[in-house]
mmCIF file of C-alpha atoms and ligand atoms in Angstrom:
data_model
loop_
_atom_site.group_PDB
_atom_site.id
_atom_site.type_symbol
_atom_site.label_atom_id
_atom_site.label_comp_id
_atom_site.label_asym_id
_atom_site.label_seq_id
_atom_site.Cartn_x
_atom_site.Cartn_y
_atom_site.Cartn_z
ATOM 1 C CA MET A 1 -13.976 16.436 -94.764
ATOM 2 C CA ASP A 2 -17.645 16.737 -95.127
ATOM 3 C CA ASN A 3 -19.497 13.749 -96.429
ATOM 4 C CA ASN A 4 -22.317 11.439 -95.225
ATOM 5 C CA ALA A 5 -20.702 8.129 -95.558
ATOM 6 C CA ALA A 6 -19.641 7.325 -92.173
ATOM 7 C CA SER A 7 -15.849 6.770 -92.200
ATOM 8 C CA HIS A 8 -15.912 6.200 -88.415
ATOM 9 C CA ARG A 9 -18.580 3.589 -87.913
ATOM 10 C CA PHE A 10 -20.025 3.592 -84.299
ATOM 11 C CA LEU A 11 -19.649 -0.382 -84.268
ATOM 12 C CA ASP A 12 -18.593 -2.740 -86.964
ATOM 13 C CA LEU A 13 -18.887 -6.319 -85.370
ATOM 14 C CA ARG A 14 -17.631 -8.122 -88.639
ATOM 15 C CA ALA A 15 -14.477 -5.835 -88.516
ATOM 16 C CA ALA A 16 -14.122 -6.271 -84.726
ATOM 17 C CA ASP A 17 -14.559 -10.018 -85.079
ATOM 18 C CA GLU A 18 -12.205 -10.463 -88.009
ATOM 19 C CA ALA A 19 -9.077 -11.026 -85.612
ATOM 20 C CA PHE A 20 -10.581 -14.083 -84.367
ATOM 21 C CA ALA A 21 -12.512 -15.347 -87.626
ATOM 22 C CA ASP A 22 -10.313 -18.362 -88.161
ATOM 23 C CA GLU A 23 -10.463 -19.496 -84.554
ATOM 24 C CA LEU A 24 -14.273 -19.022 -84.368
ATOM 25 C CA VAL A 25 -14.764 -21.111 -87.498
ATOM 26 C CA ARG A 26 -12.450 -24.027 -85.971
ATOM 27 C CA ALA A 27 -14.418 -23.703 -82.547
ATOM 28 C CA ALA A 28 -17.905 -23.917 -84.247
ATOM 29 C CA GLU A 29 -16.579 -26.966 -86.324
ATOM 30 C CA ARG A 30 -15.520 -28.637 -83.073
ATOM 31 C CA VAL A 31 -19.218 -28.311 -81.749
ATOM 32 C CA ILE A 32 -20.572 -29.432 -85.043
ATOM 33 C CA ARG A 33 -18.340 -32.497 -85.155
ATOM 34 C CA SER A 34 -18.900 -33.164 -81.430
ATOM 35 C CA GLY A 35 -22.528 -34.139 -81.735
ATOM 36 C CA ARG A 36 -23.192 -32.309 -78.246
ATOM 37 C CA TYR A 37 -25.666 -29.515 -79.224
ATOM 38 C CA ILE A 38 -27.066 -29.022 -75.597
ATOM 39 C CA GLY A 39 -24.954 -28.737 -72.529
ATOM 40 C CA GLY A 40 -21.619 -30.840 -72.883
ATOM 41 C CA PRO A 41 -18.026 -29.808 -72.552
ATOM 42 C CA GLU A 42 -17.858 -26.556 -74.227
ATOM 43 C CA VAL A 43 -20.620 -25.281 -71.779
ATOM 44 C CA GLU A 44 -18.943 -26.848 -68.786
ATOM 45 C CA ALA A 45 -15.767 -25.354 -69.736
ATOM 46 C CA LEU A 46 -17.041 -21.873 -70.232
ATOM 47 C CA GLU A 47 -18.839 -22.239 -66.855
ATOM 48 C CA HIS A 48 -15.378 -23.196 -65.368
ATOM 49 C CA GLU A 49 -13.535 -20.295 -67.062
ATOM 50 C CA MET A 50 -16.073 -17.881 -65.607
ATOM 51 C CA THR A 51 -15.587 -19.183 -62.057
ATOM 52 C CA ALA A 52 -11.802 -18.759 -62.587
ATOM 53 C CA LEU A 53 -12.312 -15.291 -63.875
ATOM 54 C CA THR A 54 -14.564 -13.839 -61.156
ATOM 55 C CA GLY A 55 -13.328 -16.197 -58.239
ATOM 56 C CA MET A 56 -16.921 -17.273 -57.430
ATOM 57 C CA ALA A 57 -17.564 -21.066 -56.743
ATOM 58 C CA HIS A 58 -20.431 -21.423 -59.285
ATOM 59 C CA CYS A 59 -21.330 -20.621 -62.677
ATOM 60 C CA VAL A 60 -24.613 -21.417 -64.722
ATOM 61 C CA GLY A 61 -24.668 -20.774 -68.426
ATOM 62 C CA VAL A 62 -28.120 -19.464 -69.532
ATOM 63 C CA GLY A 63 -29.545 -18.251 -72.827
ATOM 64 C CA ASN A 64 -28.838 -14.447 -72.465
ATOM 65 C CA GLY A 65 -28.249 -11.603 -69.966
ATOM 66 C CA LEU A 66 -31.790 -10.646 -69.223
ATOM 67 C CA ASP A 67 -32.487 -14.422 -68.371
ATOM 68 C CA ALA A 68 -29.334 -14.466 -66.169
ATOM 69 C CA LEU A 69 -30.630 -11.382 -64.190
ATOM 70 C CA ARG A 70 -34.364 -12.723 -63.927
ATOM 71 C CA LEU A 71 -33.601 -16.260 -63.234
ATOM 72 C CA THR A 72 -31.130 -15.241 -60.562
ATOM 73 C CA LEU A 73 -33.980 -13.034 -58.731
ATOM 74 C CA ARG A 74 -36.434 -15.691 -59.248
ATOM 75 C CA ALA A 75 -33.891 -18.097 -57.640
ATOM 76 C CA PHE A 76 -33.730 -15.762 -54.475
ATOM 77 C CA VAL A 77 -37.519 -15.660 -54.264
ATOM 78 C CA ALA A 78 -37.724 -19.527 -54.737
ATOM 79 C CA GLU A 79 -35.309 -19.936 -51.957
ATOM 80 C CA GLY A 80 -37.149 -17.375 -49.754
ATOM 81 C CA ARG A 81 -34.309 -14.970 -49.419
ATOM 82 C CA LEU A 82 -36.586 -12.278 -51.097
ATOM 83 C CA LYS A 83 -40.350 -12.245 -51.271
ATOM 84 C CA PRO A 84 -42.882 -11.047 -54.060
ATOM 85 C CA GLY A 85 -43.299 -7.253 -53.631
ATOM 86 C CA ASP A 86 -39.873 -6.763 -51.999
ATOM 87 C CA GLU A 87 -38.168 -3.760 -53.387
ATOM 88 C CA VAL A 88 -34.893 -3.621 -55.258
ATOM 89 C CA ILE A 89 -32.933 -0.591 -55.664
ATOM 90 C CA VAL A 90 -31.819 -0.090 -59.190
ATOM 91 C CA PRO A 91 -30.526 2.934 -61.270
ATOM 92 C CA ALA A 92 -32.980 4.599 -63.665
ATOM 93 C CA ASN A 93 -30.471 5.308 -66.145
ATOM 94 C CA THR A 94 -29.635 1.674 -66.789
ATOM 95 C CA TYR A 95 -30.510 -0.560 -69.892
ATOM 96 C CA ILE A 96 -34.282 -1.614 -69.263
ATOM 97 C CA ALA A 97 -33.343 -5.293 -68.891
ATOM 98 C CA SER A 98 -32.282 -4.598 -65.251
ATOM 99 C CA VAL A 99 -35.486 -3.550 -64.382
ATOM 100 C CA LEU A 100 -37.605 -5.875 -66.531
ATOM 101 C CA ALA A 101 -35.886 -8.731 -64.650
ATOM 102 C CA ILE A 102 -37.073 -7.200 -61.144
ATOM 103 C CA ILE A 103 -40.520 -6.902 -62.451
ATOM 104 C CA ASP A 104 -40.508 -10.648 -63.863
ATOM 105 C CA ALA A 105 -39.459 -12.003 -60.693
ATOM 106 C CA GLY A 106 -42.387 -10.270 -58.922
ATOM 107 C CA LEU A 107 -40.309 -7.629 -57.185
ATOM 108 C CA THR A 108 -40.737 -3.999 -57.286
ATOM 109 C CA PRO A 109 -38.077 -1.694 -58.764
ATOM 110 C CA ARG A 110 -36.975 1.169 -56.609
ATOM 111 C CA LEU A 111 -35.431 3.529 -59.237
ATOM 112 C CA ILE A 112 -32.694 5.888 -58.170
ATOM 113 C CA ASP A 113 -30.591 8.530 -60.020
ATOM 114 C CA PRO A 114 -26.902 7.981 -60.604
ATOM 115 C CA ASP A 115 -23.898 10.251 -59.894
ATOM 116 C CA PRO A 116 -23.841 12.648 -62.570
ATOM 117 C CA ALA A 117 -20.154 12.430 -63.152
ATOM 118 C CA THR A 118 -19.592 8.677 -63.182
ATOM 119 C CA MET A 119 -23.192 7.759 -64.048
ATOM 120 C CA VAL A 120 -23.376 5.017 -61.756
ATOM 121 C CA ILE A 121 -25.120 4.771 -58.226
ATOM 122 C CA THR A 122 -23.385 5.753 -55.214
ATOM 123 C CA GLY A 123 -23.682 4.240 -51.515
ATOM 124 C CA GLU A 124 -25.253 7.655 -50.328
ATOM 125 C CA ALA A 125 -27.878 7.471 -53.022
ATOM 126 C CA VAL A 126 -28.637 3.990 -51.996
ATOM 127 C CA GLU A 127 -28.784 4.791 -48.352
ATOM 128 C CA ASP A 128 -31.315 7.808 -49.026
ATOM 129 C CA ALA A 129 -33.624 5.564 -51.122
ATOM 130 C CA ILE A 130 -34.091 3.073 -48.319
ATOM 131 C CA THR A 131 -37.675 2.104 -47.357
ATOM 132 C CA PRO A 132 -38.875 -0.699 -44.968
ATOM 133 C CA ARG A 133 -39.721 -2.846 -48.087
ATOM 134 C CA VAL A 134 -36.116 -2.459 -49.832
ATOM 135 C CA ARG A 135 -34.625 -5.919 -49.505
ATOM 136 C CA ALA A 136 -32.317 -6.062 -52.413
ATOM 137 C CA LEU A 137 -29.933 -3.792 -54.452
ATOM 138 C CA MET A 138 -29.282 -4.315 -58.293
ATOM 139 C CA LEU A 139 -25.670 -3.012 -58.853
ATOM 140 C CA VAL A 140 -25.444 -2.098 -62.427
ATOM 141 C CA HIS A 141 -21.921 -1.371 -63.563
ATOM 142 C CA LEU A 142 -23.177 0.896 -66.316
ATOM 143 C CA TYR A 143 -20.631 1.540 -69.332
ATOM 144 C CA GLY A 144 -18.376 -0.763 -67.605
ATOM 145 C CA ARG A 145 -17.728 1.211 -64.378
ATOM 146 C CA THR A 146 -17.818 -0.359 -61.208
ATOM 147 C CA ALA A 147 -20.598 0.950 -59.022
ATOM 148 C CA TRP A 148 -19.280 0.078 -55.621
ATOM 149 C CA ASP A 149 -17.499 1.953 -52.732
ATOM 150 C CA ASP A 150 -17.261 1.428 -49.012
ATOM 151 C CA THR A 151 -20.393 3.501 -48.219
ATOM 152 C CA MET A 152 -22.263 1.077 -50.397
ATOM 153 C CA ARG A 153 -20.719 -1.833 -48.638
ATOM 154 C CA ARG A 154 -21.641 -0.423 -45.361
ATOM 155 C CA VAL A 155 -25.205 0.136 -46.214
ATOM 156 C CA VAL A 156 -25.820 -3.201 -47.809
ATOM 157 C CA GLU A 157 -24.189 -4.938 -44.845
ATOM 158 C CA LYS A 158 -25.942 -2.989 -42.301
ATOM 159 C CA HIS A 159 -29.509 -3.691 -43.856
ATOM 160 C CA ASN A 160 -28.426 -7.230 -44.893
ATOM 161 C CA PHE A 161 -29.524 -6.497 -48.367
ATOM 162 C CA THR A 162 -29.240 -9.183 -51.173
ATOM 163 C CA VAL A 163 -26.877 -7.636 -53.779
ATOM 164 C CA VAL A 164 -27.288 -8.956 -57.449
ATOM 165 C CA GLU A 165 -24.683 -7.369 -59.911
ATOM 166 C CA ASP A 166 -25.630 -6.433 -63.440
ATOM 167 C CA CYS A 167 -22.272 -7.290 -65.075
ATOM 168 C CA ALA A 168 -23.564 -7.208 -68.737
ATOM 169 C CA GLN A 169 -21.214 -4.269 -69.446
ATOM 170 C CA SER A 170 -18.447 -4.758 -66.781
ATOM 171 C CA ILE A 171 -16.817 -8.120 -67.585
ATOM 172 C CA GLY A 172 -13.184 -7.903 -66.513
ATOM 173 C CA ALA A 173 -13.690 -4.676 -64.321
ATOM 174 C CA ARG A 174 -12.289 -4.813 -60.690
ATOM 175 C CA SER A 175 -13.365 -2.397 -58.119
ATOM 176 C CA PRO A 176 -10.838 -0.762 -55.869
ATOM 177 C CA TYR A 177 -13.071 -1.662 -52.643
ATOM 178 C CA ALA A 178 -13.429 -5.252 -51.617
ATOM 179 C CA GLY A 179 -16.892 -6.806 -51.916
ATOM 180 C CA LEU A 180 -19.025 -8.724 -49.657
ATOM 181 C CA THR A 181 -16.963 -11.783 -50.332
ATOM 182 C CA GLY A 182 -13.758 -9.912 -49.899
ATOM 183 C CA LEU A 183 -13.068 -10.081 -53.621
ATOM 184 C CA HIS A 184 -12.855 -7.123 -55.879
ATOM 185 C CA GLN A 185 -13.672 -8.414 -59.523
ATOM 186 C CA THR A 186 -17.260 -7.440 -60.661
ATOM 187 C CA GLY A 187 -19.209 -10.624 -60.403
ATOM 188 C CA ALA A 188 -17.721 -11.317 -57.032
ATOM 189 C CA LEU A 189 -18.951 -7.982 -55.205
ATOM 190 C CA GLY A 190 -22.397 -9.374 -54.045
ATOM 191 C CA HIS A 191 -24.414 -12.509 -53.664
ATOM 192 C CA ALA A 192 -24.636 -13.351 -57.490
ATOM 193 C CA ALA A 193 -23.946 -11.585 -60.718
ATOM 194 C CA ALA A 194 -25.411 -11.679 -64.161
ATOM 195 C CA PHE A 195 -23.200 -11.473 -67.421
ATOM 196 C CA SER A 196 -24.167 -11.167 -71.011
ATOM 197 C CA PHE A 197 -22.258 -12.200 -74.123
ATOM 198 C CA TYR A 198 -24.646 -10.269 -76.562
ATOM 199 C CA PRO A 199 -22.501 -9.588 -79.583
ATOM 200 C CA THR A 200 -21.865 -6.024 -78.765
ATOM 201 C CA LYS A 201 -20.613 -6.580 -75.232
ATOM 202 C CA ASN A 202 -16.992 -6.361 -74.211
ATOM 203 C CA VAL A 203 -16.898 -10.268 -74.904
ATOM 204 C CA GLY A 204 -19.384 -11.133 -77.542
ATOM 205 C CA ALA A 205 -20.879 -14.359 -78.671
ATOM 206 C CA LEU A 206 -22.200 -14.755 -82.133
ATOM 207 C CA GLY A 207 -25.752 -14.629 -80.890
ATOM 208 C CA ASP A 208 -27.344 -14.542 -77.498
ATOM 209 C CA ALA A 209 -25.706 -16.108 -74.523
ATOM 210 C CA GLY A 210 -25.297 -15.154 -70.725
ATOM 211 C CA ALA A 211 -24.134 -16.477 -67.318
ATOM 212 C CA VAL A 212 -24.673 -16.453 -63.712
ATOM 213 C CA VAL A 213 -22.080 -16.583 -61.049
ATOM 214 C CA THR A 214 -22.542 -16.818 -57.281
ATOM 215 C CA PRO A 215 -20.715 -18.086 -54.263
ATOM 216 C CA LEU A 216 -24.082 -19.577 -53.060
ATOM 217 C CA PRO A 217 -24.606 -23.133 -53.977
ATOM 218 C CA GLU A 218 -28.341 -23.427 -53.531
ATOM 219 C CA ILE A 219 -28.784 -20.166 -55.793
ATOM 220 C CA ALA A 220 -26.665 -21.670 -58.674
ATOM 221 C CA ARG A 221 -28.650 -25.255 -58.244
ATOM 222 C CA THR A 222 -31.981 -23.095 -58.357
ATOM 223 C CA VAL A 223 -31.001 -21.005 -61.399
ATOM 224 C CA ARG A 224 -29.696 -24.213 -63.257
ATOM 225 C CA ALA A 225 -33.026 -25.827 -62.581
ATOM 226 C CA LEU A 226 -35.053 -22.793 -63.620
ATOM 227 C CA ALA A 227 -33.284 -22.529 -66.832
ATOM 228 C CA ASN A 228 -33.860 -26.310 -67.653
ATOM 229 C CA TYR A 229 -37.959 -26.381 -67.047
ATOM 230 C CA GLY A 230 -37.249 -26.319 -63.497
ATOM 231 C CA SER A 231 -36.027 -29.809 -63.275
ATOM 232 C CA ASP A 232 -33.154 -30.893 -60.840
ATOM 233 C CA ARG A 233 -32.839 -34.284 -62.608
ATOM 234 C CA ARG A 234 -34.345 -35.854 -65.698
ATOM 235 C CA TYR A 235 -38.136 -35.685 -65.636
ATOM 236 C CA HIS A 236 -38.192 -34.276 -62.158
ATOM 237 C CA ASN A 237 -39.432 -30.809 -61.952
ATOM 238 C CA ILE A 238 -39.086 -29.012 -58.650
ATOM 239 C CA LEU A 239 -40.121 -25.543 -59.924
ATOM 240 C CA PRO A 240 -41.955 -24.173 -62.877
ATOM 241 C CA GLY A 241 -39.278 -23.129 -65.091
ATOM 242 C CA PHE A 242 -37.990 -21.985 -68.479
ATOM 243 C CA ASN A 243 -35.886 -23.202 -71.356
ATOM 244 C CA SER A 244 -32.928 -20.800 -71.107
ATOM 245 C CA ARG A 245 -29.823 -22.945 -71.642
ATOM 246 C CA LEU A 246 -26.479 -21.633 -73.011
ATOM 247 C CA ASP A 247 -25.999 -22.838 -76.407
ATOM 248 C CA PRO A 248 -22.729 -24.924 -76.863
ATOM 249 C CA ILE A 249 -21.781 -23.256 -80.015
ATOM 250 C CA GLN A 250 -22.067 -19.786 -78.500
ATOM 251 C CA ALA A 251 -20.119 -21.143 -75.462
ATOM 252 C CA ALA A 252 -17.443 -22.157 -77.991
ATOM 253 C CA MET A 253 -17.470 -18.615 -79.600
ATOM 254 C CA ILE A 254 -17.140 -17.132 -76.121
ATOM 255 C CA ARG A 255 -14.304 -19.363 -75.212
ATOM 256 C CA VAL A 256 -12.336 -18.141 -78.274
ATOM 257 C CA LYS A 257 -12.493 -14.587 -77.092
ATOM 258 C CA LEU A 258 -12.436 -14.830 -73.307
ATOM 259 C CA PRO A 259 -8.587 -15.521 -73.085
ATOM 260 C CA HIS A 260 -8.260 -12.143 -74.798
ATOM 261 C CA LEU A 261 -10.339 -10.107 -72.247
ATOM 262 C CA ARG A 262 -7.587 -8.195 -70.698
ATOM 263 C CA GLN A 263 -6.176 -7.206 -73.940
ATOM 264 C CA LEU A 264 -9.422 -6.203 -75.369
ATOM 265 C CA ASN A 265 -10.367 -4.194 -72.186
ATOM 266 C CA ALA A 266 -6.832 -2.599 -72.270
ATOM 267 C CA GLU A 267 -7.426 -1.576 -75.910
ATOM 268 C CA ARG A 268 -10.771 0.053 -74.850
ATOM 269 C CA PHE A 269 -8.826 1.902 -72.094
ATOM 270 C CA GLY A 270 -6.460 3.219 -74.837
ATOM 271 C CA ILE A 271 -9.173 4.454 -76.753
ATOM 272 C CA ALA A 272 -10.876 6.133 -73.786
ATOM 273 C CA MET A 273 -7.424 7.839 -72.882
ATOM 274 C CA ALA A 274 -7.082 9.146 -76.579
ATOM 275 C CA TYR A 275 -10.483 10.830 -76.278
ATOM 276 C CA ARG A 276 -9.717 11.948 -72.608
ATOM 277 C CA ASN A 277 -6.330 13.497 -73.892
ATOM 278 C CA THR A 278 -7.493 15.078 -77.250
ATOM 279 C CA ILE A 279 -11.019 16.244 -76.478
ATOM 280 C CA ALA A 280 -11.010 19.875 -75.318
ATOM 281 C CA ASN A 281 -14.176 21.688 -76.149
ATOM 282 C CA PRO A 282 -16.034 23.695 -73.532
ATOM 283 C CA HIS A 283 -19.445 22.433 -74.308
ATOM 284 C CA ILE A 284 -18.608 18.928 -73.621
ATOM 285 C CA THR A 285 -18.056 16.847 -70.415
ATOM 286 C CA LEU A 286 -15.877 13.884 -70.494
ATOM 287 C CA PRO A 287 -16.394 10.764 -68.122
ATOM 288 C CA PRO A 288 -13.868 10.761 -65.093
ATOM 289 C CA VAL A 289 -10.769 8.443 -65.291
ATOM 290 C CA SER A 290 -10.446 6.500 -61.915
ATOM 291 C CA LYS A 291 -6.990 6.033 -60.631
ATOM 292 C CA ASP A 292 -7.509 2.460 -60.896
ATOM 293 C CA VAL A 293 -7.014 1.415 -64.492
ATOM 294 C CA THR A 294 -9.479 -1.667 -64.289
ATOM 295 C CA ASP A 295 -12.135 0.229 -62.392
ATOM 296 C CA CYS A 296 -13.819 0.982 -65.663
ATOM 297 C CA VAL A 297 -13.665 -1.401 -68.732
ATOM 298 C CA TRP A 298 -14.995 1.193 -70.987
ATOM 299 C CA HIS A 299 -18.047 -0.804 -72.500
ATOM 300 C CA GLN A 300 -19.272 2.761 -73.622
ATOM 301 C CA TYR A 301 -17.433 6.030 -73.747
ATOM 302 C CA VAL A 302 -20.378 8.417 -72.995
ATOM 303 C CA ILE A 303 -19.630 12.202 -73.043
ATOM 304 C CA THR A 304 -22.652 14.739 -72.308
ATOM 305 C CA THR A 305 -23.406 18.184 -73.709
ATOM 306 C CA PRO A 306 -26.486 20.250 -73.646
ATOM 307 C CA TYR A 307 -26.274 20.434 -77.490
ATOM 308 C CA ARG A 308 -26.520 16.652 -78.021
ATOM 309 C CA ASP A 309 -28.555 16.576 -81.050
ATOM 310 C CA ARG A 310 -26.680 19.371 -82.655
ATOM 311 C CA LEU A 311 -23.388 17.641 -81.822
ATOM 312 C CA ARG A 312 -24.605 14.329 -83.096
ATOM 313 C CA ASP A 313 -25.710 16.022 -86.438
ATOM 314 C CA PHE A 314 -22.129 17.768 -86.655
ATOM 315 C CA LEU A 315 -20.397 14.328 -86.152
ATOM 316 C CA ARG A 316 -22.760 12.619 -88.831
ATOM 317 C CA ALA A 317 -21.873 15.338 -91.281
ATOM 318 C CA ASN A 318 -18.269 14.766 -90.590
ATOM 319 C CA GLY A 319 -18.455 10.894 -91.148
ATOM 320 C CA VAL A 320 -18.464 9.952 -87.306
ATOM 321 C CA GLU A 321 -21.352 7.540 -86.048
ATOM 322 C CA THR A 322 -22.498 7.997 -82.824
ATOM 323 C CA ASP A 323 -25.109 6.391 -80.347
ATOM 324 C CA VAL A 324 -27.131 7.216 -77.355
ATOM 325 C CA HIS A 325 -27.247 4.898 -74.396
ATOM 326 C CA TYR A 326 -30.011 5.310 -73.598
ATOM 327 C CA PRO A 327 -32.412 7.960 -75.166
ATOM 328 C CA THR A 328 -35.276 7.229 -72.748
ATOM 329 C CA PRO A 329 -34.801 6.511 -69.186
ATOM 330 C CA VAL A 330 -36.550 3.414 -67.710
ATOM 331 C CA HIS A 331 -39.371 5.215 -65.801
ATOM 332 C CA LEU A 332 -40.438 7.060 -68.868
ATOM 333 C CA GLN A 333 -40.851 4.082 -70.959
ATOM 334 C CA PRO A 334 -44.490 3.145 -71.900
ATOM 335 C CA CYS A 335 -44.283 -0.067 -70.304
ATOM 336 C CA MET A 336 -43.368 1.347 -67.009
ATOM 337 C CA VAL A 337 -46.373 3.615 -66.382
ATOM 338 C CA ASN A 338 -47.226 1.721 -63.357
ATOM 339 C CA VAL A 339 -43.976 1.784 -61.599
ATOM 340 C CA ALA A 340 -43.917 4.343 -59.070
ATOM 341 C CA HIS A 341 -40.888 6.475 -58.499
ATOM 342 C CA GLY A 342 -39.808 9.958 -57.200
ATOM 343 C CA PRO A 343 -38.284 12.505 -59.103
ATOM 344 C CA LEU A 344 -35.234 11.336 -61.344
ATOM 345 C CA PRO A 345 -33.543 14.536 -62.766
ATOM 346 C CA MET A 346 -30.246 13.103 -63.378
ATOM 347 C CA SER A 347 -31.486 10.210 -65.385
ATOM 348 C CA GLU A 348 -33.617 12.402 -67.394
ATOM 349 C CA ARG A 349 -30.609 14.936 -67.942
ATOM 350 C CA LEU A 350 -28.404 12.162 -69.067
ATOM 351 C CA ALA A 351 -31.125 10.758 -71.595
ATOM 352 C CA ARG A 352 -31.103 14.159 -73.165
ATOM 353 C CA GLU A 353 -27.405 14.834 -73.036
ATOM 354 C CA ALA A 354 -25.454 11.810 -73.378
ATOM 355 C CA VAL A 355 -23.570 10.599 -76.520
ATOM 356 C CA SER A 356 -21.715 7.358 -77.068
ATOM 357 C CA LEU A 357 -18.594 7.760 -79.205
ATOM 358 C CA PRO A 358 -17.058 4.842 -80.963
ATOM 359 C CA ILE A 359 -14.878 2.405 -78.720
ATOM 360 C CA THR A 360 -14.629 -0.743 -80.449
ATOM 361 C CA PRO A 361 -10.854 -2.434 -80.187
ATOM 362 C CA GLY A 362 -9.023 -2.651 -83.372
ATOM 363 C CA SER A 363 -5.703 -1.556 -85.042
ATOM 364 C CA THR A 364 -6.761 1.575 -85.876
ATOM 365 C CA ALA A 365 -9.095 2.538 -83.084
ATOM 366 C CA VAL A 366 -6.772 4.882 -81.214
ATOM 367 C CA ILE A 367 -5.759 6.748 -84.345
ATOM 368 C CA ASP A 368 -9.387 6.954 -85.138
ATOM 369 C CA ALA A 369 -10.342 8.185 -81.657
ATOM 370 C CA VAL A 370 -7.793 11.188 -81.931
ATOM 371 C CA GLU A 371 -9.355 11.980 -85.326
ATOM 372 C CA ILE A 372 -12.845 11.782 -83.793
ATOM 373 C CA ALA A 373 -11.508 14.026 -81.018
ATOM 374 C CA ARG A 374 -10.145 16.598 -83.136
ATOM 375 C CA ILE A 375 -13.565 16.839 -84.969
ATOM 376 C CA ILE A 376 -15.229 16.965 -81.816
ATOM 377 C CA ASN A 377 -12.934 20.066 -80.981
ATOM 378 C CA ARG A 378 -14.277 21.938 -83.986
ATOM 379 C CA PHE A 379 -17.817 21.683 -82.815
ATOM 380 C CA ASP A 380 -19.326 25.135 -82.110
ATOM 381 C CA PRO A 381 -23.186 24.817 -81.276
ATOM 382 C CA LYS A 382 -23.769 28.427 -82.560
ATOM 383 C CA GLN A 383 -22.260 27.597 -85.982
ATOM 384 C CA THR A 384 -24.559 24.703 -86.785
ATOM 385 C CA GLN A 385 -28.197 24.574 -87.157
HETATM 386 C C1 PLP B 401 -27.071 -6.017 -72.537
HETATM 387 C C2 PLP B 401 -27.584 -5.748 -71.232
HETATM 388 C C3 PLP B 401 -28.367 -6.642 -70.456
HETATM 389 C C4 PLP B 401 -29.133 -7.785 -71.163
HETATM 390 O O1 PLP B 401 -28.312 -8.723 -71.857
HETATM 391 P P1 PLP B 401 -28.872 -9.483 -73.059
HETATM 392 O O2 PLP B 401 -27.963 -10.675 -73.176
HETATM 393 O O3 PLP B 401 -29.198 -8.588 -74.271
HETATM 394 O O4 PLP B 401 -30.343 -10.092 -72.721
HETATM 395 C C5 PLP B 401 -28.698 -6.447 -69.152
HETATM 396 N N1 PLP B 401 -28.287 -5.245 -68.640
HETATM 397 C C6 PLP B 401 -27.579 -4.367 -69.191
HETATM 398 C C7 PLP B 401 -26.823 -3.243 -68.443
HETATM 399 C C8 PLP B 401 -26.982 -4.600 -70.567
HETATM 400 O O5 PLP B 401 -26.146 -3.737 -71.064
#
């Protein structure tokens, strides 16, 4: 086969959501007929379901994942647990939202490199990056892989760091290692966690949506106030806040999919295994598979090759769409010129070498993955221009 019409799309949301379409329509209709268009039972029910999923006592629905992160950090500042200028360790190869949230809260990002194999940060790297100004850690479970281990726990406990998880890509993932709370679920490892329901995430709304979970009642209260003009009760504003509430229609959409989370993540695992068992090409490095099946929920399946652009051209010519997460590391973005950082060679290498393969659940997804893998096995960087 050699054509330019992609027979393997990178991500087709319409196809992915087809299985839920009838239920989504019914759920939207429920909200439309309820007359409750801000807050109300759908939002409360989703918040309850997120506390059940994570084991955290509190959940606050917000407008999107970036707001979940930035309002959480602002809440820690408002509560005096962090103060302006404090440094927050964060991986440089994350999606930029993790870092924008730190800057928005008046904190200073301290960018570090990930482990080259897992592409998430390690406890050792965190320990090496500590300065007297580091007071917090943003734990990004990038591509769905939990970034937590005993060293990480020891380091954050020893220094009493505030730990905020970026769970935008890791809903349903469980670390083999217990978090600060004693629980293993991502979202329950630290002091607070942010989720995104952006449509492409493992559980996607049909628009923007996000949520914060935390075991700390004062943080939940402050995030809820910040997301609602800074008011703790009607017409009483304790903080200069924002409008970032979770839309009840989106809450209803998420509630259709959330009960299928385990199945959806299991399907992603199946696709990842199909790639792992079929791709055999000396020019390509595959992501490692942890012994613990739920340690990674495979938001993306990211392979690396020094011939990245040639591989992508070859795959495109063979009908396979790919993507790159992310082509520019955070510290090289134009808006980050004033952010100080040390050398970040691993993040720069990943930005040059990473390719994301299609990994959306669906009835033919595993067969498709095997087909894509076989195409990848035919890739020879010397035979393509
Ligand atoms: C998607 C994403 C976000 C932001 O979520 P939005 O809902 O798009 O604002 C933050 N961090 C990471 C790692 C993400 O992948």
